[in-house]
Each structure stands twice: as structure tokens, then as C-alpha cells.
Amino acid sequence: MLASIAPGERAAFPPVAAGTLPLRKTKRPPAGAGITVGRMYEKSSSLTWRPLTSEDARAGADLLNAMEAVDKIGEKYDEEDTRQELIDPYAELERGSLAAFDGDVMVGYMKTNYKPGAEEIHRVFMDGGVHPDYRRQGLGTVLLKAGVAAAKELHALHHPTLKLVVDVQRGEHIAGVAELLRSQGFAPVRYHQHMEHPLGHAIPDTAIPVGMRVEVWSEQNDEEFRMIRNESFRNHWSLAPLPADSWKNKVTNHTFRPEASFLLRDVTNATPAGMLVTKYWEADTVATGVRNAHFMFIGTLGDHRKRGVASALIAHALRAVADQGYGRASLQVDSANPTGAFGLYEKAGFTSRRRFVCWALEVDAQTESCDTARMGAGG
């Protein structure tokens, strides 16, 4: 449920999926959440439609975990995980979300996030999902269309002069997703690999480069972490700089592990060279019994590339999380990463476990009315 899903970032609510049951008619969605799309469901039934609110964290976590039982993307959530996504400063829930409820149970939803800063192209990320027991009833199609309509509305408000692209990321193995997205004009444009490391003897013996020192995250160097993330990912596909409020919401939240997040500094001039950010989801451990340290961002500043910065940070972080009692490390990487990160991670002992597809819809927002429509990278 993030504004921009990059390798290493985790979407709390995965994108909409197809499923397994016959069509049922439902109540029309409210204005501001894909009103035209809602005409497909004007004849009422037991489902209620409304925008998401910050009070939906528990229901959202229950829906995500029901989806995970079938879709198996390796992600479990608790109430605090989903609440963090619902209070994202760049998710306007009233305009940019829609959820379907059967009584108190959330059975489907979509959510869009706009980018506060964009140049030439404004990429709006959409995520969503349908409960396995309510799939093949048309809910996924309604939610997907509502998401595109919401993206147009947010785009018109924030970046009306730019080109609009709507992005969705989904596990490649999930049945029905490709057919649903293609039916609405989306095309696959990128692939992300989820990679895992077993720790133990597989940790490489890579030394810190001469003239550099490692620092653990602190309040004093937090802004340098954010700067490295923004600068090192500046030319990466689909990414935009994270402003301070978004950094706090997405990165240094309750899942952040400061004791396992590191900055490498050039001691000759005291300038930062690279950083690695680690996150941890307790719900995953409850479900699997394994403590997984997820390397959300690995970034190296351009002047320090080809000096072994990323390799040193990875090896240092792997040793640290092993010492801290984690049983595994993971990350995601863009298969087309321009810095050669995939090979770097393989050399460090990571192996691919699953693949995610990034789908995109190019929208001519200037000719369509909003009322008719809504990584770690190393170096």
C-alpha cells in the first residue's frame, strides 16, 4: 500500500486479483471513489461500498492475511502494519480509495497513492485485493476501474500538466491477475525478484573499504540516510524522492530496525558514501517462526560507486542480523536494475525465491474527464 513500490519496498495491500465464485450484485460505490464505475453495482445486495479510513486497519489486516493464505507472496500483516499505510501522507483516502464490506468484514478494496514530486511523468501506484471467498464475482474489475478513475482525479489535482501512468505490482504466480489487468489495458513493464539469504556460513567475508567506517543509524545521521536514498535512486525506474514526512511514514516507522541499519562514511572528508536500511515484520515471524531481516534500501552515492561500498554494507548487515538472532535476510531487486545489483546480491549469497510483475497503464488524463474514469539497489 505504498506510493511507489520499489525493489525492497513492501506493499501492505497487494493489487487486485481475480478469483473463484459467480457474480453477485452489490451496492453502488459513493461519490469520490469511482462513481461511474459503481453503476455496475447499482442493484443492491449485502455488500456496502465506501472509501477506506484509518479505522479500517484491523479489517484490512484480516483481508490481507486471508489473501496471503491463497496467494502465498510471503507477507503477513498485523493491525499496526496496515494502519501505517492508511495514514500515508500521500494517500487521500476519501478521493483515492474504495472498499467493499460484507457486514463488518472487508472483502475487497483498492487504494491509490500519488507522488508529491514528479517530472515529465506522474506515476500513481494502485494496490488492492479481493477476499478469496468473493473472487470471480466482478469485484476485482470494479475496484481496478475505480482505481484508474481515482488516479486521474489525484493526477488532475497534483500534476495536471504531466503525463499520467498508473502502476500495479503483483506476484507473477497468482492466478487471474494477468487476465484482469490486460483486460483493462495494463501491460507488464518490469519484473522484481524477491531474494533471500540463509545467513550462517553463506555470509561473505567482505571487509570495509580502506578509508571508510561504518555507523549505525541515529537521529543525527537520519537525514543523510534519506539523502542517500533519494540521490542513489534518482535515475531508477518509477522512483521519486521521498520527502521527510514520507520517509518517516514508510521507512522509520514501527517496522524499522535502527540497530541493523548502517551508513558507510568516507573518513577522509566525513562525507557519506552509502547506506542500508533494514525492516522487520513481526506478523511474518508469528506465521512462519522465522525472524526475517528485510533490506529495504541499499544505496551508494555516485562518487563512491565501484569502491565496494554496497558489498561491504551487505556483508556487515548480514553479520549483524545473524548476531541479533535473525534466521534469514531478504530483499527485492529490479531485474533491469542499471547498477548490476542483481549480480551483486547473488555474489553475496542471495537466491531468487519469487518474482513480481510491474504492470503499467498509460493514461491520457488531459483528454478524459476525471468524472468518467479514479530496492534495494546497490552500487
mmCIF file of C-alpha atoms in Angstrom:
data_model
loop_
_atom_site.group_PDB
_atom_site.id
_atom_site.type_symbol
_atom_site.label_atom_id
_atom_site.label_comp_id
_atom_site.label_asym_id
_atom_site.label_seq_id
_atom_site.Cartn_x
_atom_site.Cartn_y
_atom_site.Cartn_z
ATOM 1 C CA MET A 1 0.000 0.000 0.000
ATOM 2 C CA LEU A 2 2.857 2.324 -0.837
ATOM 3 C CA ALA A 3 3.029 5.284 -3.139
ATOM 4 C CA SER A 4 5.851 3.819 -5.128
ATOM 5 C CA ILE A 5 6.745 0.211 -4.861
ATOM 6 C CA ALA A 6 10.431 -0.212 -5.477
ATOM 7 C CA PRO A 7 12.574 -3.296 -5.005
ATOM 8 C CA GLY A 8 12.825 -3.534 -1.252
ATOM 9 C CA GLU A 9 9.612 -1.711 -0.505
ATOM 10 C CA ARG A 10 6.687 -3.713 0.739
ATOM 11 C CA ALA A 11 3.095 -3.035 -0.307
ATOM 12 C CA ALA A 12 0.787 -3.733 2.575
ATOM 13 C CA PHE A 13 -2.207 -4.264 0.304
ATOM 14 C CA PRO A 14 -1.332 -6.205 -2.867
ATOM 15 C CA PRO A 15 -3.085 -5.267 -6.155
ATOM 16 C CA VAL A 16 -6.496 -6.574 -7.150
ATOM 17 C CA ALA A 17 -6.809 -10.190 -8.211
ATOM 18 C CA ALA A 18 -9.332 -12.400 -9.892
ATOM 19 C CA GLY A 19 -10.809 -15.438 -8.127
ATOM 20 C CA THR A 20 -13.410 -18.232 -7.991
ATOM 21 C CA LEU A 21 -17.148 -17.555 -7.417
ATOM 22 C CA PRO A 22 -20.194 -16.445 -9.521
ATOM 23 C CA LEU A 23 -21.216 -12.793 -9.904
ATOM 24 C CA ARG A 24 -23.350 -11.133 -7.221
ATOM 25 C CA LYS A 25 -24.790 -7.624 -7.303
ATOM 26 C CA THR A 26 -23.669 -5.072 -4.736
ATOM 27 C CA LYS A 27 -24.352 -1.528 -3.596
ATOM 28 C CA ARG A 28 -23.072 1.376 -5.628
ATOM 29 C CA PRO A 29 -19.749 2.959 -4.532
ATOM 30 C CA PRO A 30 -20.007 6.506 -3.139
ATOM 31 C CA ALA A 31 -19.044 9.684 -4.964
ATOM 32 C CA GLY A 32 -15.303 10.329 -4.919
ATOM 33 C CA ALA A 33 -14.417 6.646 -5.212
ATOM 34 C CA GLY A 34 -15.203 5.752 -8.813
ATOM 35 C CA ILE A 35 -18.857 6.817 -9.020
ATOM 36 C CA THR A 36 -19.266 5.965 -12.712
ATOM 37 C CA VAL A 37 -17.731 2.535 -12.233
ATOM 38 C CA GLY A 38 -20.236 1.947 -9.449
ATOM 39 C CA ARG A 39 -23.128 1.871 -11.893
ATOM 40 C CA MET A 40 -22.222 -1.759 -12.499
ATOM 41 C CA TYR A 41 -23.399 -2.373 -8.930
ATOM 42 C CA GLU A 42 -26.445 -0.123 -8.609
ATOM 43 C CA LYS A 43 -28.721 -3.039 -7.756
ATOM 44 C CA SER A 44 -28.086 -3.543 -4.067
ATOM 45 C CA SER A 45 -27.201 -6.673 -2.145
ATOM 46 C CA SER A 46 -25.384 -7.439 1.087
ATOM 47 C CA LEU A 47 -22.157 -5.552 0.235
ATOM 48 C CA THR A 48 -21.530 -1.964 1.324
ATOM 49 C CA TRP A 49 -19.058 0.284 -0.533
ATOM 50 C CA ARG A 50 -17.186 3.255 0.934
ATOM 51 C CA PRO A 51 -13.695 4.832 0.997
ATOM 52 C CA LEU A 52 -11.109 3.425 3.385
ATOM 53 C CA THR A 53 -10.424 5.240 6.671
ATOM 54 C CA SER A 54 -7.673 4.986 9.268
ATOM 55 C CA GLU A 55 -10.119 2.979 11.392
ATOM 56 C CA ASP A 56 -10.010 0.085 8.911
ATOM 57 C CA ALA A 57 -6.602 -1.221 9.997
ATOM 58 C CA ARG A 58 -7.889 -4.383 11.705
ATOM 59 C CA ALA A 59 -10.281 -5.272 8.882
ATOM 60 C CA GLY A 60 -7.546 -4.573 6.343
ATOM 61 C CA ALA A 61 -5.063 -6.857 8.093
ATOM 62 C CA ASP A 62 -7.661 -9.639 8.219
ATOM 63 C CA LEU A 63 -8.288 -9.275 4.478
ATOM 64 C CA LEU A 64 -4.577 -9.278 3.622
ATOM 65 C CA ASN A 65 -3.959 -12.394 5.683
ATOM 66 C CA ALA A 66 -6.903 -14.188 4.065
ATOM 67 C CA MET A 67 -5.436 -13.311 0.676
ATOM 68 C CA GLU A 68 -1.968 -14.486 1.736
ATOM 69 C CA ALA A 69 -3.368 -17.916 2.647
ATOM 70 C CA VAL A 70 -4.178 -18.408 -1.050
ATOM 71 C CA ASP A 71 -1.793 -16.105 -2.935
ATOM 72 C CA LYS A 72 1.315 -17.016 -0.902
ATOM 73 C CA ILE A 73 3.507 -13.987 -1.571
ATOM 74 C CA GLY A 74 5.258 -14.411 1.770
ATOM 75 C CA GLU A 75 3.764 -11.406 3.579
ATOM 76 C CA LYS A 76 1.635 -11.356 6.740
ATOM 77 C CA TYR A 77 0.303 -8.253 8.471
ATOM 78 C CA ASP A 78 -0.951 -7.084 11.815
ATOM 79 C CA GLU A 79 -3.155 -4.108 12.626
ATOM 80 C CA GLU A 80 -0.275 -1.681 13.122
ATOM 81 C CA ASP A 81 1.245 -2.619 9.749
ATOM 82 C CA THR A 82 -1.922 -1.719 7.856
ATOM 83 C CA ARG A 83 -2.615 1.369 9.974
ATOM 84 C CA GLN A 84 0.746 2.783 8.937
ATOM 85 C CA GLU A 85 -0.293 2.522 5.301
ATOM 86 C CA LEU A 86 -3.674 4.122 5.924
ATOM 87 C CA ILE A 87 -2.074 7.231 7.438
ATOM 88 C CA ASP A 88 0.322 7.684 4.499
ATOM 89 C CA PRO A 89 0.549 11.468 3.916
ATOM 90 C CA TYR A 90 0.228 10.960 0.140
ATOM 91 C CA ALA A 91 -2.815 8.725 0.187
ATOM 92 C CA GLU A 92 -6.003 10.791 0.037
ATOM 93 C CA LEU A 93 -8.373 8.060 1.156
ATOM 94 C CA GLU A 94 -11.612 9.941 0.506
ATOM 95 C CA ARG A 95 -10.693 10.510 -3.141
ATOM 96 C CA GLY A 96 -8.277 7.688 -3.710
ATOM 97 C CA SER A 97 -9.687 4.535 -2.151
ATOM 98 C CA LEU A 98 -12.693 2.230 -2.193
ATOM 99 C CA ALA A 99 -13.565 -0.803 -0.037
ATOM 100 C CA ALA A 100 -16.338 -3.381 -0.083
ATOM 101 C CA PHE A 101 -17.714 -4.758 3.196
ATOM 102 C CA ASP A 102 -19.940 -7.727 3.941
ATOM 103 C CA GLY A 103 -21.158 -6.643 7.354
ATOM 104 C CA ASP A 104 -18.004 -5.819 9.308
ATOM 105 C CA VAL A 105 -15.750 -7.916 7.071
ATOM 106 C CA MET A 106 -13.687 -6.148 4.394
ATOM 107 C CA VAL A 107 -13.921 -8.328 1.300
ATOM 108 C CA GLY A 108 -12.234 -6.097 -1.265
ATOM 109 C CA TYR A 109 -10.511 -2.739 -1.588
ATOM 110 C CA MET A 110 -8.335 -0.533 -3.734
ATOM 111 C CA LYS A 111 -6.058 2.354 -2.765
ATOM 112 C CA THR A 112 -4.036 4.821 -4.833
ATOM 113 C CA ASN A 113 -1.033 6.941 -3.863
ATOM 114 C CA TYR A 114 0.198 9.961 -5.763
ATOM 115 C CA LYS A 115 3.772 11.233 -5.842
ATOM 116 C CA PRO A 116 4.380 14.639 -4.249
ATOM 117 C CA GLY A 117 7.203 15.322 -6.717
ATOM 118 C CA ALA A 118 7.294 14.289 -10.368
ATOM 119 C CA GLU A 119 8.978 15.344 -13.620
ATOM 120 C CA GLU A 120 7.523 14.643 -17.077
ATOM 121 C CA ILE A 121 5.663 11.528 -15.868
ATOM 122 C CA HIS A 122 3.486 11.244 -12.763
ATOM 123 C CA ARG A 123 3.246 7.602 -11.701
ATOM 124 C CA VAL A 124 0.312 6.825 -9.403
ATOM 125 C CA PHE A 125 0.624 3.498 -7.615
ATOM 126 C CA MET A 126 -2.521 1.426 -7.117
ATOM 127 C CA ASP A 127 -2.887 -1.581 -4.869
ATOM 128 C CA GLY A 128 -5.868 -3.605 -3.779
ATOM 129 C CA GLY A 129 -7.279 -7.053 -3.349
ATOM 130 C CA VAL A 130 -10.335 -9.294 -3.103
ATOM 131 C CA HIS A 131 -11.001 -11.894 -0.399
ATOM 132 C CA PRO A 132 -10.624 -15.424 -1.854
ATOM 133 C CA ASP A 133 -14.238 -16.282 -0.982
ATOM 134 C CA TYR A 134 -15.519 -13.302 -3.007
ATOM 135 C CA ARG A 135 -13.454 -13.677 -6.174
ATOM 136 C CA ARG A 136 -14.902 -14.278 -9.644
ATOM 137 C CA GLN A 137 -17.843 -12.021 -8.754
ATOM 138 C CA GLY A 138 -16.690 -8.931 -10.649
ATOM 139 C CA LEU A 139 -15.336 -7.095 -7.604
ATOM 140 C CA GLY A 140 -11.795 -7.026 -8.967
ATOM 141 C CA THR A 141 -12.899 -5.352 -12.187
ATOM 142 C CA VAL A 142 -14.916 -2.707 -10.338
ATOM 143 C CA LEU A 143 -12.033 -1.958 -7.975
ATOM 144 C CA LEU A 144 -9.485 -1.769 -10.780
ATOM 145 C CA LYS A 145 -11.650 0.659 -12.775
ATOM 146 C CA ALA A 146 -12.286 2.707 -9.647
ATOM 147 C CA GLY A 147 -8.540 2.845 -9.051
ATOM 148 C CA VAL A 148 -7.859 4.221 -12.524
ATOM 149 C CA ALA A 149 -10.606 6.811 -12.037
ATOM 150 C CA ALA A 150 -9.115 7.835 -8.684
ATOM 151 C CA ALA A 151 -5.635 8.081 -10.209
ATOM 152 C CA LYS A 152 -6.991 10.525 -12.776
ATOM 153 C CA GLU A 153 -8.591 12.637 -10.090
ATOM 154 C CA LEU A 154 -5.438 12.759 -7.964
ATOM 155 C CA HIS A 155 -3.357 13.483 -11.040
ATOM 156 C CA ALA A 156 -5.605 16.400 -12.028
ATOM 157 C CA LEU A 157 -5.199 17.869 -8.539
ATOM 158 C CA HIS A 158 -1.439 17.462 -8.133
ATOM 159 C CA HIS A 159 0.304 17.167 -11.532
ATOM 160 C CA PRO A 160 -2.223 18.113 -14.255
ATOM 161 C CA THR A 161 0.405 19.141 -16.841
ATOM 162 C CA LEU A 162 2.344 15.863 -16.725
ATOM 163 C CA LYS A 163 1.767 12.517 -18.359
ATOM 164 C CA LEU A 164 -0.077 10.030 -16.118
ATOM 165 C CA VAL A 165 0.899 6.385 -15.689
ATOM 166 C CA VAL A 166 -0.883 4.036 -13.268
ATOM 167 C CA ASP A 167 1.337 1.305 -11.785
ATOM 168 C CA VAL A 168 0.391 -2.008 -10.187
ATOM 169 C CA GLN A 169 2.725 -4.693 -8.802
ATOM 170 C CA ARG A 170 1.642 -8.290 -8.281
ATOM 171 C CA GLY A 171 3.102 -11.755 -7.772
ATOM 172 C CA GLU A 172 3.690 -13.423 -11.124
ATOM 173 C CA HIS A 173 2.277 -16.743 -9.932
ATOM 174 C CA ILE A 174 -1.158 -15.520 -8.801
ATOM 175 C CA ALA A 175 -3.947 -16.912 -10.975
ATOM 176 C CA GLY A 176 -6.169 -14.495 -12.870
ATOM 177 C CA VAL A 177 -4.121 -11.351 -12.306
ATOM 178 C CA ALA A 178 -2.638 -11.086 -15.795
ATOM 179 C CA GLU A 179 -6.026 -11.578 -17.455
ATOM 180 C CA LEU A 180 -7.692 -8.956 -15.256
ATOM 181 C CA LEU A 181 -5.006 -6.320 -15.766
ATOM 182 C CA ARG A 182 -4.712 -6.909 -19.512
ATOM 183 C CA SER A 183 -8.482 -6.586 -19.847
ATOM 184 C CA GLN A 184 -8.213 -3.003 -18.557
ATOM 185 C CA GLY A 185 -5.286 -2.030 -20.766
ATOM 186 C CA PHE A 186 -2.370 -2.647 -18.394
ATOM 187 C CA ALA A 187 0.843 -4.122 -19.782
ATOM 188 C CA PRO A 188 3.819 -5.739 -17.987
ATOM 189 C CA VAL A 189 6.771 -3.342 -17.987
ATOM 190 C CA ARG A 190 9.155 -4.563 -15.286
ATOM 191 C CA TYR A 191 9.962 -7.547 -13.075
ATOM 192 C CA HIS A 192 11.172 -7.565 -9.462
ATOM 193 C CA GLN A 193 12.935 -10.518 -7.884
ATOM 194 C CA HIS A 194 12.386 -11.378 -4.214
ATOM 195 C CA MET A 195 15.677 -12.793 -2.949
ATOM 196 C CA GLU A 196 16.579 -14.488 0.333
ATOM 197 C CA HIS A 197 19.781 -15.218 2.240
ATOM 198 C CA PRO A 198 20.126 -18.103 4.759
ATOM 199 C CA LEU A 199 22.801 -16.327 6.883
ATOM 200 C CA GLY A 200 25.251 -18.593 8.733
ATOM 201 C CA HIS A 201 28.138 -19.866 6.616
ATOM 202 C CA ALA A 202 26.725 -18.183 3.499
ATOM 203 C CA ILE A 203 27.685 -14.715 4.773
ATOM 204 C CA PRO A 204 30.577 -13.367 2.681
ATOM 205 C CA ASP A 205 33.812 -12.270 4.325
ATOM 206 C CA THR A 206 33.876 -8.784 2.806
ATOM 207 C CA ALA A 207 35.926 -6.113 4.528
ATOM 208 C CA ILE A 208 35.057 -2.446 4.944
ATOM 209 C CA PRO A 209 36.965 -0.448 2.269
ATOM 210 C CA VAL A 210 40.090 1.337 3.445
ATOM 211 C CA GLY A 211 39.359 4.902 4.442
ATOM 212 C CA MET A 212 35.739 4.248 5.380
ATOM 213 C CA ARG A 213 33.908 3.498 8.610
ATOM 214 C CA VAL A 214 30.504 2.032 9.453
ATOM 215 C CA GLU A 215 27.939 3.919 11.514
ATOM 216 C CA VAL A 216 24.657 2.573 12.859
ATOM 217 C CA TRP A 217 21.557 4.680 12.209
ATOM 218 C CA SER A 218 20.903 7.520 14.640
ATOM 219 C CA GLU A 219 18.793 10.635 14.840
ATOM 220 C CA GLN A 220 21.925 12.570 13.928
ATOM 221 C CA ASN A 221 22.549 10.788 10.597
ATOM 222 C CA ASP A 222 18.931 10.046 9.674
ATOM 223 C CA GLU A 223 18.822 12.891 7.169
ATOM 224 C CA GLU A 224 21.947 11.530 5.487
ATOM 225 C CA PHE A 225 20.205 8.148 5.115
ATOM 226 C CA ARG A 226 17.289 9.863 3.389
ATOM 227 C CA MET A 227 19.606 11.916 1.178
ATOM 228 C CA ILE A 228 21.450 8.790 0.030
ATOM 229 C CA ARG A 229 18.173 7.043 -0.741
ATOM 230 C CA ASN A 230 16.957 9.957 -2.851
ATOM 231 C CA GLU A 231 20.239 10.570 -4.670
ATOM 232 C CA SER A 232 21.208 6.940 -5.318
ATOM 233 C CA PHE A 233 17.748 6.074 -6.677
ATOM 234 C CA ARG A 234 17.292 9.297 -8.651
ATOM 235 C CA ASN A 235 17.576 7.627 -12.066
ATOM 236 C CA HIS A 236 15.847 4.373 -11.165
ATOM 237 C CA TRP A 237 12.625 3.435 -12.891
ATOM 238 C CA SER A 238 9.363 4.632 -11.258
ATOM 239 C CA LEU A 239 11.021 6.119 -8.170
ATOM 240 C CA ALA A 240 10.726 9.660 -6.854
ATOM 241 C CA PRO A 241 12.478 11.395 -3.947
ATOM 242 C CA LEU A 242 10.965 10.702 -0.522
ATOM 243 C CA PRO A 243 10.147 13.923 1.373
ATOM 244 C CA ALA A 244 10.720 13.936 5.128
ATOM 245 C CA ASP A 245 7.128 13.095 6.060
ATOM 246 C CA SER A 246 7.005 10.176 3.640
ATOM 247 C CA TRP A 247 10.385 8.919 4.892
ATOM 248 C CA LYS A 248 9.027 8.874 8.432
ATOM 249 C CA ASN A 249 5.822 7.115 7.379
ATOM 250 C CA LYS A 250 7.352 4.491 5.091
ATOM 251 C CA VAL A 251 10.832 3.949 6.487
ATOM 252 C CA THR A 252 11.445 4.932 10.104
ATOM 253 C CA ASN A 253 8.138 3.564 11.364
ATOM 254 C CA HIS A 254 7.440 0.686 13.761
ATOM 255 C CA THR A 255 8.953 -1.884 11.361
ATOM 256 C CA PHE A 256 12.291 -0.035 11.099
ATOM 257 C CA ARG A 257 15.296 -1.674 12.741
ATOM 258 C CA PRO A 258 17.852 1.064 13.519
ATOM 259 C CA GLU A 259 20.296 -1.384 15.129
ATOM 260 C CA ALA A 260 20.540 -3.225 11.787
ATOM 261 C CA SER A 261 20.638 -0.158 9.518
ATOM 262 C CA PHE A 262 24.044 1.189 8.576
ATOM 263 C CA LEU A 263 25.787 4.114 6.890
ATOM 264 C CA LEU A 264 29.261 3.936 5.380
ATOM 265 C CA ARG A 265 31.264 7.171 5.671
ATOM 266 C CA ASP A 266 34.434 8.339 3.935
ATOM 267 C CA VAL A 267 36.706 9.312 6.834
ATOM 268 C CA THR A 268 38.954 11.500 4.681
ATOM 269 C CA ASN A 269 36.255 14.145 4.170
ATOM 270 C CA ALA A 270 33.484 12.942 6.529
ATOM 271 C CA THR A 271 31.021 12.563 3.652
ATOM 272 C CA PRO A 272 28.516 9.673 3.476
ATOM 273 C CA ALA A 273 29.112 7.049 0.788
ATOM 274 C CA GLY A 274 26.242 4.593 1.108
ATOM 275 C CA MET A 275 23.594 3.180 3.399
ATOM 276 C CA LEU A 276 21.481 0.099 4.095
ATOM 277 C CA VAL A 277 18.024 0.169 5.751
ATOM 278 C CA THR A 278 16.616 -2.915 7.497
ATOM 279 C CA LYS A 279 12.971 -3.583 8.360
ATOM 280 C CA TYR A 280 11.197 -6.394 10.201
ATOM 281 C CA TRP A 281 7.559 -7.547 10.297
ATOM 282 C CA GLU A 282 6.574 -9.347 13.493
ATOM 283 C CA ALA A 283 3.486 -10.833 11.812
ATOM 284 C CA ASP A 284 5.718 -12.792 9.441
ATOM 285 C CA THR A 285 7.532 -14.391 12.373
ATOM 286 C CA VAL A 286 4.256 -15.271 14.086
ATOM 287 C CA ALA A 287 3.171 -17.060 10.899
ATOM 288 C CA THR A 288 6.452 -18.747 9.946
ATOM 289 C CA GLY A 289 8.537 -18.967 13.110
ATOM 290 C CA VAL A 290 11.428 -17.298 11.233
ATOM 291 C CA ARG A 291 12.754 -13.813 12.020
ATOM 292 C CA ASN A 292 13.416 -12.223 8.645
ATOM 293 C CA ALA A 293 15.542 -9.081 8.270
ATOM 294 C CA HIS A 294 14.389 -7.291 5.137
ATOM 295 C CA PHE A 295 16.893 -4.962 3.491
ATOM 296 C CA MET A 296 14.528 -2.297 2.212
ATOM 297 C CA PHE A 297 17.091 0.079 0.674
ATOM 298 C CA ILE A 298 20.730 -0.358 -0.275
ATOM 299 C CA GLY A 299 22.116 2.767 -1.878
ATOM 300 C CA THR A 300 25.524 4.094 -2.927
ATOM 301 C CA LEU A 301 26.214 7.684 -3.952
ATOM 302 C CA GLY A 302 27.584 8.077 -7.465
ATOM 303 C CA ASP A 303 31.030 9.358 -6.462
ATOM 304 C CA HIS A 304 31.590 6.221 -4.403
ATOM 305 C CA ARG A 305 30.452 3.549 -6.852
ATOM 306 C CA LYS A 306 32.859 0.793 -7.875
ATOM 307 C CA ARG A 307 34.606 1.018 -4.497
ATOM 308 C CA GLY A 308 32.905 -1.951 -2.843
ATOM 309 C CA VAL A 309 30.557 0.163 -0.737
ATOM 310 C CA ALA A 310 27.396 -1.891 -1.327
ATOM 311 C CA SER A 311 29.206 -5.234 -0.910
ATOM 312 C CA ALA A 312 30.700 -4.082 2.390
ATOM 313 C CA LEU A 313 27.374 -2.805 3.699
ATOM 314 C CA ILE A 314 25.598 -6.041 2.768
ATOM 315 C CA ALA A 315 28.198 -8.266 4.428
ATOM 316 C CA HIS A 316 28.254 -6.084 7.536
ATOM 317 C CA ALA A 317 24.457 -6.083 7.783
ATOM 318 C CA LEU A 318 24.254 -9.853 7.244
ATOM 319 C CA ARG A 319 26.689 -10.456 10.101
ATOM 320 C CA ALA A 320 24.812 -8.002 12.302
ATOM 321 C CA VAL A 321 21.361 -9.525 11.791
ATOM 322 C CA ALA A 322 22.753 -13.034 12.304
ATOM 323 C CA ASP A 323 24.257 -11.893 15.609
ATOM 324 C CA GLN A 324 20.924 -10.285 16.530
ATOM 325 C CA GLY A 325 19.070 -13.591 16.196
ATOM 326 C CA TYR A 326 17.511 -13.322 12.765
ATOM 327 C CA GLY A 327 17.151 -16.522 10.794
ATOM 328 C CA ARG A 328 17.063 -15.077 7.291
ATOM 329 C CA ALA A 329 17.583 -11.885 5.287
ATOM 330 C CA SER A 330 15.656 -10.781 2.230
ATOM 331 C CA LEU A 331 15.417 -8.009 -0.349
ATOM 332 C CA GLN A 332 13.820 -7.194 -3.688
ATOM 333 C CA VAL A 333 15.588 -6.029 -6.809
ATOM 334 C CA ASP A 334 14.508 -4.742 -10.195
ATOM 335 C CA SER A 335 15.583 -7.329 -12.766
ATOM 336 C CA ALA A 336 16.617 -4.456 -15.059
ATOM 337 C CA ASN A 337 18.478 -2.541 -12.341
ATOM 338 C CA PRO A 338 21.062 -0.362 -14.123
ATOM 339 C CA THR A 339 23.740 -0.743 -11.415
ATOM 340 C CA GLY A 340 24.088 -4.517 -11.702
ATOM 341 C CA ALA A 341 22.539 -5.053 -8.275
ATOM 342 C CA PHE A 342 21.122 -8.497 -9.108
ATOM 343 C CA GLY A 343 24.587 -9.947 -9.682
ATOM 344 C CA LEU A 344 25.885 -8.189 -6.580
ATOM 345 C CA TYR A 345 23.231 -9.841 -4.426
ATOM 346 C CA GLU A 346 23.831 -13.265 -5.937
ATOM 347 C CA LYS A 347 27.531 -12.905 -5.195
ATOM 348 C CA ALA A 348 26.647 -12.038 -1.578
ATOM 349 C CA GLY A 349 24.707 -15.310 -1.245
ATOM 350 C CA PHE A 350 21.114 -14.260 -2.012
ATOM 351 C CA THR A 351 18.953 -16.506 -4.201
ATOM 352 C CA SER A 352 15.693 -15.714 -6.020
ATOM 353 C CA ARG A 353 12.528 -17.141 -4.460
ATOM 354 C CA ARG A 354 9.691 -15.481 -6.350
ATOM 355 C CA ARG A 355 9.050 -12.836 -8.981
ATOM 356 C CA PHE A 356 6.696 -9.856 -9.060
ATOM 357 C CA VAL A 357 5.402 -8.202 -12.202
ATOM 358 C CA CYS A 358 5.073 -4.435 -12.509
ATOM 359 C CA TRP A 359 2.112 -3.519 -14.711
ATOM 360 C CA ALA A 360 1.507 -0.042 -16.143
ATOM 361 C CA LEU A 361 -1.349 1.812 -17.803
ATOM 362 C CA GLU A 362 -0.536 4.974 -19.737
ATOM 363 C CA VAL A 363 -3.429 7.422 -19.375
ATOM 364 C CA ASP A 364 -4.157 10.497 -21.468
ATOM 365 C CA ALA A 365 -5.504 12.427 -18.497
ATOM 366 C CA GLN A 366 -5.924 15.677 -20.452
ATOM 367 C CA THR A 367 -8.488 14.245 -22.852
ATOM 368 C CA GLU A 368 -10.580 12.246 -20.389
ATOM 369 C CA SER A 369 -12.769 13.662 -17.656
ATOM 370 C CA CYS A 370 -11.967 12.589 -14.122
ATOM 371 C CA ASP A 371 -15.694 12.142 -13.598
ATOM 372 C CA THR A 372 -15.833 9.409 -16.249
ATOM 373 C CA ALA A 373 -12.963 7.405 -15.148
ATOM 374 C CA ARG A 374 -10.097 7.396 -10.201
ATOM 375 C CA MET A 375 15.112 -1.855 -3.727
ATOM 376 C CA GLY A 376 17.222 -2.266 -2.671
ATOM 377 C CA ALA A 377 19.579 -1.151 -5.424
ATOM 378 C CA GLY A 378 23.264 -1.463 -4.847
ATOM 379 C CA GLY A 379 26.201 0.145 -6.481
#
